[in-house]
Short mmCIF file of C-alpha atoms and ligand atoms in Angstrom, two decimals:
data_model
loop_
_atom_site.label_atom_id
_atom_site.label_comp_id
_atom_site.label_asym_id
_atom_site.label_seq_id
_atom_site.Cartn_x
_atom_site.Cartn_y
_atom_site.Cartn_z
CA MET A 1158 62.28 -16.17 -27.75
CA LEU A 1159 59.03 -15.64 -29.51
CA THR A 1160 57.58 -13.96 -26.45
CA SER A 1161 60.44 -11.49 -26.06
CA ALA A 1162 60.52 -10.67 -29.79
CA ARG A 1163 56.83 -10.07 -29.53
CA ALA A 1164 57.21 -7.85 -26.49
CA VAL A 1165 59.73 -5.69 -28.32
CA VAL A 1166 57.52 -5.23 -31.39
CA ALA A 1167 54.56 -4.49 -29.16
CA VAL A 1168 56.45 -1.70 -27.40
CA LEU A 1169 57.71 -0.34 -30.71
CA ALA A 1170 54.23 -0.50 -32.16
CA THR A 1171 52.69 1.24 -29.18
CA THR A 1172 55.29 3.98 -29.48
CA ALA A 1173 54.63 4.23 -33.20
CA MET A 1174 50.89 4.40 -32.54
CA LEU A 1175 51.22 7.13 -29.98
CA GLY A 1176 53.19 9.20 -32.42
CA TYR A 1177 50.76 8.38 -35.17
CA LEU A 1178 47.53 8.98 -33.35
CA ALA A 1179 45.89 12.18 -32.27
CA GLN A 1180 46.55 13.67 -28.83
CA PRO A 1181 43.48 12.48 -26.88
CA VAL A 1182 44.72 8.90 -26.96
CA GLN A 1183 47.83 9.79 -25.02
CA ALA A 1184 45.90 12.02 -22.68
CA HIS A 1185 43.66 9.18 -21.53
CA SER A 1186 46.04 6.25 -21.45
CA GLY A 1187 47.07 7.02 -17.86
CA HIS A 1188 43.51 7.06 -16.52
CA SER A 1189 42.50 3.71 -17.94
CA HIS A 1190 45.65 1.84 -16.88
CA GLY A 1191 44.73 -1.63 -15.59
CA LYS A 1192 41.04 -1.18 -16.33
CA SER A 1193 38.97 -3.34 -18.65
CA LEU A 1194 37.34 -2.34 -21.92
CA ARG A 1195 33.85 -2.63 -20.47
CA SER A 1196 34.67 -0.57 -17.40
CA VAL A 1197 35.87 2.46 -19.35
CA ALA A 1198 33.25 2.36 -22.13
CA PRO A 1199 30.46 4.93 -22.31
CA ARG A 1200 27.38 3.61 -20.51
CA ASP A 1201 25.30 3.39 -23.65
CA LEU A 1202 27.83 1.28 -25.57
CA ARG A 1203 28.09 -2.50 -25.17
CA ILE A 1204 31.56 -3.92 -25.79
CA GLY A 1205 31.30 -7.45 -27.10
CA THR A 1206 33.19 -10.45 -28.36
CA ALA A 1207 32.39 -13.66 -30.16
CA VAL A 1208 32.41 -16.59 -27.71
CA ALA A 1209 34.67 -19.28 -29.16
CA GLY A 1210 33.16 -22.69 -29.86
CA GLY A 1211 31.76 -24.87 -32.67
CA GLY A 1212 32.64 -24.07 -36.31
CA HIS A 1213 36.38 -24.23 -37.01
CA HIS A 1214 37.15 -25.01 -33.36
CA LEU A 1215 35.74 -28.50 -33.83
CA GLU A 1216 38.64 -29.26 -36.20
CA GLN A 1217 41.37 -27.93 -33.88
CA PRO A 1218 43.43 -29.92 -31.37
CA TYR A 1219 41.90 -28.29 -28.30
CA PRO A 1220 38.69 -28.80 -26.34
CA ASP A 1221 35.79 -26.37 -26.60
CA PRO A 1222 37.34 -23.00 -25.62
CA PHE A 1223 34.34 -21.49 -23.85
CA THR A 1224 33.71 -24.63 -21.79
CA TYR A 1225 37.25 -25.61 -20.83
CA ASP A 1226 39.64 -22.67 -21.02
CA ARG A 1227 39.43 -21.04 -17.59
CA PRO A 1228 41.82 -18.14 -18.26
CA TYR A 1229 39.81 -17.47 -21.44
CA ARG A 1230 36.57 -17.33 -19.46
CA LYS A 1231 38.14 -14.96 -16.97
CA VAL A 1232 39.14 -12.48 -19.66
CA LEU A 1233 35.74 -12.89 -21.34
CA ALA A 1234 33.95 -11.94 -18.13
CA LYS A 1235 36.31 -9.13 -17.20
CA GLU A 1236 36.64 -7.29 -20.48
CA PHE A 1237 33.25 -7.57 -22.20
CA SER A 1238 29.68 -6.44 -21.60
CA SER A 1239 28.23 -8.36 -24.56
CA ALA A 1240 28.68 -11.92 -25.84
CA SER A 1241 27.96 -13.34 -29.31
CA PRO A 1242 27.90 -17.13 -29.68
CA GLU A 1243 30.39 -17.62 -32.54
CA ASN A 1244 28.68 -20.76 -33.86
CA GLN A 1245 26.52 -22.12 -31.06
CA MET A 1246 23.24 -20.56 -32.22
CA LYS A 1247 23.70 -21.29 -35.92
CA TRP A 1248 21.30 -23.77 -37.49
CA GLU A 1249 23.76 -26.64 -37.97
CA PHE A 1250 24.77 -26.41 -34.34
CA ILE A 1251 21.53 -25.67 -32.51
CA HIS A 1252 19.18 -27.59 -34.85
CA PRO A 1253 21.26 -30.55 -36.08
CA GLU A 1254 18.33 -32.82 -36.90
CA ARG A 1255 14.89 -31.89 -38.13
CA HIS A 1256 13.18 -32.83 -34.88
CA ARG A 1257 16.07 -32.28 -32.48
CA TYR A 1258 17.57 -29.12 -31.06
CA ASN A 1259 20.90 -28.89 -29.26
CA PHE A 1260 20.47 -26.05 -26.78
CA GLY A 1261 23.13 -26.96 -24.21
CA PRO A 1262 26.06 -24.85 -25.48
CA ALA A 1263 23.91 -21.79 -26.24
CA ASP A 1264 22.19 -22.10 -22.85
CA ALA A 1265 25.60 -22.14 -21.17
CA ILE A 1266 26.64 -18.93 -22.90
CA VAL A 1267 23.38 -17.16 -22.03
CA LYS A 1268 23.77 -18.27 -18.39
CA PHE A 1269 27.39 -17.10 -18.24
CA ALA A 1270 26.38 -13.77 -19.75
CA ARG A 1271 23.64 -13.24 -17.19
CA GLU A 1272 25.98 -14.12 -14.33
CA ASN A 1273 28.49 -11.62 -15.61
CA GLY A 1274 26.17 -8.75 -16.47
CA GLN A 1275 26.59 -9.22 -20.21
CA ALA A 1276 24.11 -8.72 -23.02
CA VAL A 1277 23.86 -11.46 -25.65
CA ARG A 1278 23.76 -10.96 -29.43
CA GLY A 1279 21.89 -13.83 -31.06
CA HIS A 1280 23.54 -15.05 -34.27
CA THR A 1281 21.80 -15.99 -36.61
CA LEU A 1282 18.38 -17.00 -37.98
CA LEU A 1283 18.34 -16.65 -41.78
CA TRP A 1284 21.69 -17.39 -43.46
CA HIS A 1285 23.00 -19.33 -46.44
CA SER A 1286 25.89 -20.91 -44.55
CA GLN A 1287 26.29 -23.43 -41.73
CA ASN A 1288 22.89 -24.95 -42.25
CA PRO A 1289 22.43 -28.65 -41.38
CA ALA A 1290 22.53 -31.37 -44.05
CA TRP A 1291 18.91 -32.32 -43.32
CA LEU A 1292 17.90 -28.83 -44.43
CA ASN A 1293 20.34 -28.39 -47.34
CA GLU A 1294 19.70 -31.82 -48.79
CA GLY A 1295 16.07 -32.38 -47.86
CA THR A 1296 13.13 -32.27 -50.24
CA PHE A 1297 10.43 -29.95 -49.02
CA THR A 1298 7.40 -28.23 -50.46
CA LYS A 1299 7.43 -24.45 -50.22
CA ALA A 1300 4.86 -24.59 -47.44
CA GLU A 1301 7.02 -27.05 -45.49
CA LEU A 1302 10.14 -24.95 -45.89
CA ARG A 1303 8.28 -21.88 -44.70
CA SER A 1304 6.98 -23.65 -41.64
CA ILE A 1305 10.45 -25.09 -40.93
CA LEU A 1306 11.86 -21.55 -40.80
CA LYS A 1307 8.94 -20.22 -38.80
CA ASN A 1308 9.14 -23.03 -36.25
CA HIS A 1309 12.90 -22.63 -35.95
CA ILE A 1310 12.59 -18.91 -35.27
CA PHE A 1311 9.77 -19.33 -32.74
CA THR A 1312 11.62 -22.14 -30.99
CA VAL A 1313 15.06 -20.54 -30.78
CA VAL A 1314 14.04 -16.90 -30.26
CA GLY A 1315 11.27 -18.01 -27.91
CA ARG A 1316 13.64 -20.05 -25.77
CA TYR A 1317 15.80 -17.01 -25.07
CA LYS A 1318 12.97 -14.50 -24.88
CA GLY A 1319 13.94 -11.51 -22.75
CA LYS A 1320 17.59 -12.60 -22.65
CA ILE A 1321 18.82 -11.47 -26.06
CA HIS A 1322 19.74 -7.84 -26.64
CA GLN A 1323 20.03 -8.02 -30.43
CA TRP A 1324 19.36 -10.75 -32.98
CA ASP A 1325 21.11 -10.97 -36.34
CA VAL A 1326 17.88 -12.02 -38.01
CA ALA A 1327 19.09 -11.85 -41.61
CA ASN A 1328 22.78 -12.51 -42.19
CA GLU A 1329 24.61 -11.85 -45.47
CA VAL A 1330 21.50 -11.89 -47.68
CA PHE A 1331 23.12 -9.91 -50.54
CA ASN A 1332 26.15 -10.64 -52.71
CA GLU A 1333 28.75 -8.03 -53.65
CA ASN A 1334 26.54 -6.60 -56.39
CA GLY A 1335 23.60 -6.17 -54.10
CA GLU A 1336 21.65 -9.13 -55.49
CA TYR A 1337 19.91 -11.56 -53.17
CA ARG A 1338 22.12 -14.58 -52.58
CA GLN A 1339 20.63 -17.59 -54.26
CA GLU A 1340 22.72 -19.88 -51.99
CA ASN A 1341 20.25 -18.96 -49.26
CA ILE A 1342 17.77 -21.83 -49.45
CA PHE A 1343 14.90 -19.80 -48.01
CA ILE A 1344 15.39 -16.85 -50.36
CA ARG A 1345 15.91 -19.11 -53.38
CA GLU A 1346 12.85 -21.26 -52.74
CA LEU A 1347 10.49 -18.77 -51.12
CA GLY A 1348 11.58 -15.45 -52.61
CA PRO A 1349 13.03 -12.35 -50.87
CA GLY A 1350 9.75 -11.64 -49.07
CA ILE A 1351 10.82 -14.30 -46.58
CA VAL A 1352 13.24 -11.77 -45.07
CA ALA A 1353 10.32 -9.64 -43.86
CA ASP A 1354 8.59 -12.73 -42.49
CA ALA A 1355 11.70 -13.72 -40.54
CA PHE A 1356 11.69 -10.30 -38.84
CA ARG A 1357 7.97 -10.53 -38.09
CA TRP A 1358 8.29 -13.99 -36.55
CA ALA A 1359 11.33 -13.03 -34.49
CA HIS A 1360 9.47 -10.00 -33.16
CA GLN A 1361 6.44 -12.07 -32.23
CA ALA A 1362 8.69 -14.55 -30.42
CA ASP A 1363 10.57 -11.85 -28.46
CA PRO A 1364 9.07 -8.35 -28.76
CA ARG A 1365 11.91 -6.75 -26.78
CA ALA A 1366 14.83 -8.03 -28.83
CA GLN A 1367 16.35 -5.59 -31.30
CA LEU A 1368 16.31 -7.13 -34.76
CA PHE A 1369 19.20 -6.58 -37.17
CA LEU A 1370 20.40 -6.97 -40.72
CA ASN A 1371 24.07 -8.03 -40.59
CA ASP A 1372 26.77 -8.35 -43.27
CA TYR A 1373 30.44 -8.02 -44.18
CA GLY A 1374 31.72 -5.92 -47.08
CA VAL A 1375 29.51 -3.00 -46.05
CA GLU A 1376 32.31 -0.92 -44.59
CA TRP A 1377 32.56 1.15 -47.77
CA PRO A 1378 29.74 2.52 -49.94
CA GLY A 1379 28.80 0.37 -52.92
CA GLY A 1380 26.20 -1.96 -54.37
CA LYS A 1381 25.80 -3.98 -51.20
CA VAL A 1382 25.24 -0.96 -48.98
CA ASP A 1383 22.80 0.48 -51.51
CA ALA A 1384 20.87 -2.80 -51.48
CA TYR A 1385 20.69 -2.78 -47.68
CA GLU A 1386 19.53 0.81 -47.63
CA ALA A 1387 16.79 0.02 -50.16
CA LEU A 1388 15.76 -3.08 -48.20
CA ALA A 1389 15.73 -1.15 -44.92
CA ARG A 1390 13.57 1.60 -46.44
CA GLN A 1391 11.18 -0.99 -47.83
CA LEU A 1392 10.89 -2.93 -44.57
CA LEU A 1393 10.33 0.24 -42.58
CA ALA A 1394 7.69 1.45 -45.07
CA GLU A 1395 5.92 -1.91 -44.66
CA ARG A 1396 6.15 -1.57 -40.86
CA VAL A 1397 8.26 -4.68 -40.56
CA PRO A 1398 9.97 -4.78 -37.13
CA LEU A 1399 13.49 -3.97 -38.31
CA HIS A 1400 15.54 -2.17 -35.67
CA GLY A 1401 19.10 -2.10 -36.86
CA PHE A 1402 21.81 -2.49 -39.45
CA ALA A 1403 25.19 -3.98 -38.57
CA SER A 1404 28.60 -3.99 -40.17
CA GLN A 1405 30.54 -7.16 -39.36
CA ALA A 1406 33.83 -5.39 -40.17
CA HIS A 1407 36.09 -8.34 -40.99
CA LEU A 1408 38.99 -6.25 -42.24
CA SER A 1409 42.26 -7.08 -43.93
CA MET A 1410 45.30 -4.83 -44.04
CA ARG A 1411 45.65 -5.81 -47.70
CA TYR A 1412 42.91 -3.28 -48.31
CA GLY A 1413 42.57 0.31 -47.21
CA ALA A 1414 41.57 1.74 -43.84
CA PRO A 1415 37.83 1.68 -43.07
CA ASP A 1416 37.61 5.43 -43.27
CA GLN A 1417 34.16 5.57 -44.87
CA LEU A 1418 32.41 3.42 -42.31
CA ARG A 1419 31.10 6.34 -40.31
CA GLY A 1420 29.30 7.65 -43.40
CA VAL A 1421 27.78 4.23 -44.08
CA LEU A 1422 26.51 3.85 -40.52
CA GLN A 1423 25.11 7.38 -40.64
CA ARG A 1424 22.96 6.50 -43.66
CA PHE A 1425 21.16 3.88 -41.56
CA ASP A 1426 21.06 6.05 -38.45
CA ASP A 1427 19.33 8.68 -40.62
CA LEU A 1428 16.59 6.14 -41.36
CA GLY A 1429 15.94 5.88 -37.62
CA LEU A 1430 17.74 2.55 -37.24
CA LYS A 1431 20.24 1.48 -34.63
CA THR A 1432 23.64 0.46 -35.93
CA ALA A 1433 26.27 -1.92 -34.58
CA ILE A 1434 29.71 -3.33 -35.23
CA THR A 1435 29.32 -7.07 -34.82
CA GLU A 1436 32.42 -9.04 -35.88
CA LEU A 1437 35.43 -6.75 -36.04
CA ASP A 1438 38.87 -8.19 -36.65
CA VAL A 1439 41.87 -6.96 -38.65
CA ARG A 1440 44.00 -9.61 -40.32
CA MET A 1441 47.43 -9.12 -41.84
CA ASP A 1442 50.00 -10.99 -43.91
CA LEU A 1443 52.37 -12.54 -41.41
CA PRO A 1444 56.11 -12.24 -42.02
CA SER A 1445 58.10 -15.50 -42.06
CA GLY A 1446 58.46 -16.42 -38.40
CA GLY A 1447 54.87 -15.44 -37.79
CA VAL A 1448 55.51 -12.33 -35.67
CA PRO A 1449 53.93 -9.11 -36.96
CA THR A 1450 56.20 -6.08 -37.29
CA ALA A 1451 55.78 -3.02 -35.11
CA GLU A 1452 54.51 -1.14 -38.12
CA GLN A 1453 51.89 -3.80 -38.84
CA LEU A 1454 50.67 -3.70 -35.25
CA ALA A 1455 50.42 0.07 -35.40
CA THR A 1456 48.43 -0.06 -38.63
CA GLN A 1457 46.18 -2.74 -37.17
CA ALA A 1458 45.54 -0.61 -34.09
CA SER A 1459 44.66 2.36 -36.28
CA TYR A 1460 42.07 0.25 -38.17
CA TYR A 1461 40.49 -0.87 -34.90
CA LYS A 1462 40.39 2.73 -33.76
CA THR A 1463 38.81 3.95 -36.98
CA VAL A 1464 35.98 1.44 -36.62
CA LEU A 1465 35.39 2.32 -32.97
CA ASP A 1466 35.48 6.04 -33.78
CA ALA A 1467 32.87 5.49 -36.50
CA CYS A 1468 30.55 3.79 -34.02
CA LEU A 1469 31.14 6.43 -31.36
CA ALA A 1470 30.37 9.21 -33.86
CA VAL A 1471 26.97 7.81 -34.82
CA ASP A 1472 24.18 8.43 -32.28
CA ASP A 1473 22.51 5.05 -32.15
CA CYS A 1474 25.54 2.79 -32.53
CA ASN A 1475 25.21 1.01 -29.18
CA SER A 1476 27.02 -2.28 -29.66
CA PHE A 1477 30.66 -2.80 -30.64
CA THR A 1478 31.75 -6.44 -30.94
CA ILE A 1479 35.08 -7.99 -31.92
CA TRP A 1480 35.12 -11.50 -33.47
CA GLY A 1481 37.14 -13.10 -30.70
CA PHE A 1482 39.70 -11.40 -28.50
CA THR A 1483 42.67 -13.77 -28.72
CA ASP A 1484 44.62 -15.06 -31.72
CA LYS A 1485 44.60 -18.46 -29.99
CA TYR A 1486 41.07 -19.09 -31.23
CA SER A 1487 40.70 -16.81 -34.25
CA TRP A 1488 38.94 -18.14 -37.34
CA VAL A 1489 41.33 -16.17 -39.59
CA PRO A 1490 44.30 -18.56 -40.05
CA VAL A 1491 41.86 -21.38 -40.77
CA PHE A 1492 40.28 -19.49 -43.68
CA PHE A 1493 43.25 -17.37 -44.81
CA PRO A 1494 46.41 -19.47 -44.35
CA ALA A 1495 48.87 -16.62 -45.08
CA GLU A 1496 47.14 -14.18 -42.76
CA GLY A 1497 46.62 -13.98 -39.01
CA ALA A 1498 47.20 -12.02 -35.80
CA ALA A 1499 43.77 -10.47 -36.38
CA THR A 1500 42.58 -9.99 -32.81
CA VAL A 1501 43.57 -7.62 -30.00
CA MET A 1502 45.40 -10.18 -27.83
CA TRP A 1503 48.14 -12.72 -28.41
CA ASP A 1504 47.63 -16.43 -27.75
CA ASP A 1505 48.51 -15.96 -24.07
CA PHE A 1506 46.06 -13.05 -23.69
CA GLY A 1507 48.89 -10.50 -23.71
CA LYS A 1508 47.52 -7.24 -25.07
CA LYS A 1509 48.44 -5.78 -28.43
CA PRO A 1510 48.54 -2.08 -29.29
CA ALA A 1511 45.04 -2.48 -30.77
CA TYR A 1512 43.72 -3.39 -27.32
CA TYR A 1513 45.24 -0.33 -25.69
CA VAL A 1514 44.03 1.96 -28.44
CA LEU A 1515 40.47 0.66 -28.06
CA ARG A 1516 40.64 1.12 -24.31
CA ASP A 1517 42.04 4.63 -24.48
CA THR A 1518 39.51 5.62 -27.13
CA LEU A 1519 36.65 4.26 -25.02
CA ALA A 1520 37.97 6.03 -21.93
CA GLY A 1521 38.13 9.30 -23.82
CA ALA A 1522 34.78 8.99 -25.54
CA ARG A 1523 32.23 11.72 -24.98
CA ARG A 1524 28.66 10.75 -25.76
O1 G3I B 1610 30.58 -28.23 -42.14
C1 G3I B 1610 31.85 -28.54 -42.69
C2 G3I B 1610 32.06 -30.03 -42.69
O2 G3I B 1610 31.10 -30.64 -43.48
C3 G3I B 1610 33.47 -30.30 -43.19
O3 G3I B 1610 33.73 -31.67 -43.11
C4 G3I B 1610 34.50 -29.56 -42.38
C5 G3I B 1610 35.90 -29.76 -42.94
O4 G3I B 1610 36.71 -28.64 -42.82
O5 G3I B 1610 34.19 -28.17 -42.40
C6 G3I B 1610 32.93 -27.85 -41.86
O6 G3I B 1610 32.74 -26.47 -41.96
C7 G3I B 1610 33.26 -25.65 -40.92
C8 G3I B 1610 32.16 -24.71 -40.47
O7 G3I B 1610 32.63 -23.79 -39.55
C9 G3I B 1610 30.98 -25.46 -39.89
O8 G3I B 1610 31.25 -26.01 -38.66
C10 G3I B 1610 34.42 -24.84 -41.46
O9 G3I B 1610 35.50 -25.66 -41.80
C11 G3I B 1610 34.83 -23.83 -40.41
O10 G3I B 1610 35.90 -23.07 -40.89
C12 G3I B 1610 33.63 -22.94 -40.06
O11 G3I B 1610 33.99 -21.87 -39.22
C13 G3I B 1610 33.08 -20.83 -38.85
C14 G3I B 1610 32.63 -19.94 -40.04
O12 G3I B 1610 31.89 -18.83 -39.52
C15 G3I B 1610 31.79 -20.61 -41.08
O13 G3I B 1610 31.35 -19.66 -42.01
C16 G3I B 1610 33.86 -20.01 -37.87
O14 G3I B 1610 34.08 -20.78 -36.69
C17 G3I B 1610 33.13 -18.73 -37.49
O15 G3I B 1610 34.00 -17.88 -36.78
C18 G3I B 1610 32.68 -17.98 -38.74
O16 G3I B 1610 31.94 -16.82 -38.36
C19 G3I B 1610 31.36 -16.04 -39.44
C20 G3I B 1610 30.09 -15.39 -38.91
O17 G3I B 1610 29.22 -16.35 -38.37
C21 G3I B 1610 29.39 -14.60 -40.02
N1 G3I B 1610 30.29 -13.64 -40.59
C22 G3I B 1610 31.56 -14.16 -41.06
C23 G3I B 1610 32.27 -14.92 -39.95
C24 G3I B 1610 33.63 -15.39 -40.39
O18 G3I B 1610 33.54 -16.33 -41.43
#
């Protein structure tokens, strides 16, 4: 029942989208029929997804998705040319004890990516969240804390040297007002200058990796974007190896369309930086019964398209990643109980209008 209701809304939504969207989408839908996202994308644009595992998955009644879900792995390999470990390279996961690293799951993703011609986005090195208890609750001198961060960066970045396309070196370092987050233990204890050091160390450990600032809530201009622009200017002036600025793009249909994102990305492109979309998803309030309406699916697809169009319109936006491709494993319902359906595929990997709109837009892209 659910499946057929869903099929009907999907058709209605696709029809609504085609009416809603500009002509080129219709013109290209025939050519890309049956093809994957990665196969129709412009050659200079990586199409990525988060690789499900760790984090909220550990609390769910299923085994590790990346390791055990074969249909999931098949879609992952077919559709994407970039892979971002969702949790498997975060401190609490990869460095669970002070003198012990847990590289197995991250190694497996890097191996899979190489076997399938995929780039890897490393995520993340300097963040306030998902740090291990030994770090959060330990007592360290400033010198010890600094060497803990330095050793972590050299160890993790060094291990994957030459195999990581882009690293999210500094993740979510500012709050909404553009102030440094004091929850970040390294920034609080060592001061904001530690951000520059993290970039320097990552660059020494892997000189070819592109090093990024990454955050959510930067899809519209405001205090946070201003703070990132000021930080980027400062780091560049100090010749710190900063290469890019990324918008996570966790969107909710409770708020407006991301129609100013292109302008935000352009501000960083103008500084000579690369830009990227790193964690796109579009959540919505689910009607009782849990099936989105055709109109909701059409709006969702238009948000996805607006973000992709923004990236395509900016010269050095070379990486476009969605935060998971199936609702089956999305983080959204775990964090936002009333919301869901945020990804481009249903639980059974059936494709939503958002998937088709991305594919048609990629197929029609001229760059
Ligand atoms: O660590 C606690 C544990 O102490 C507690 O007992 C348990 C009880 O619920 O929760 C544990 O925290 C979990 C955490 O992962 C650490 O494993 C959270 O519940 C769980 O929801 C969390 O999920 C991850 C989340 O980051 C944490 O912030 C998600 O899997 C992951 O998709 C999400 O990804 C982040 C990006 O890295 C950065 N940008 C935002 C994005 C979405 O939040």
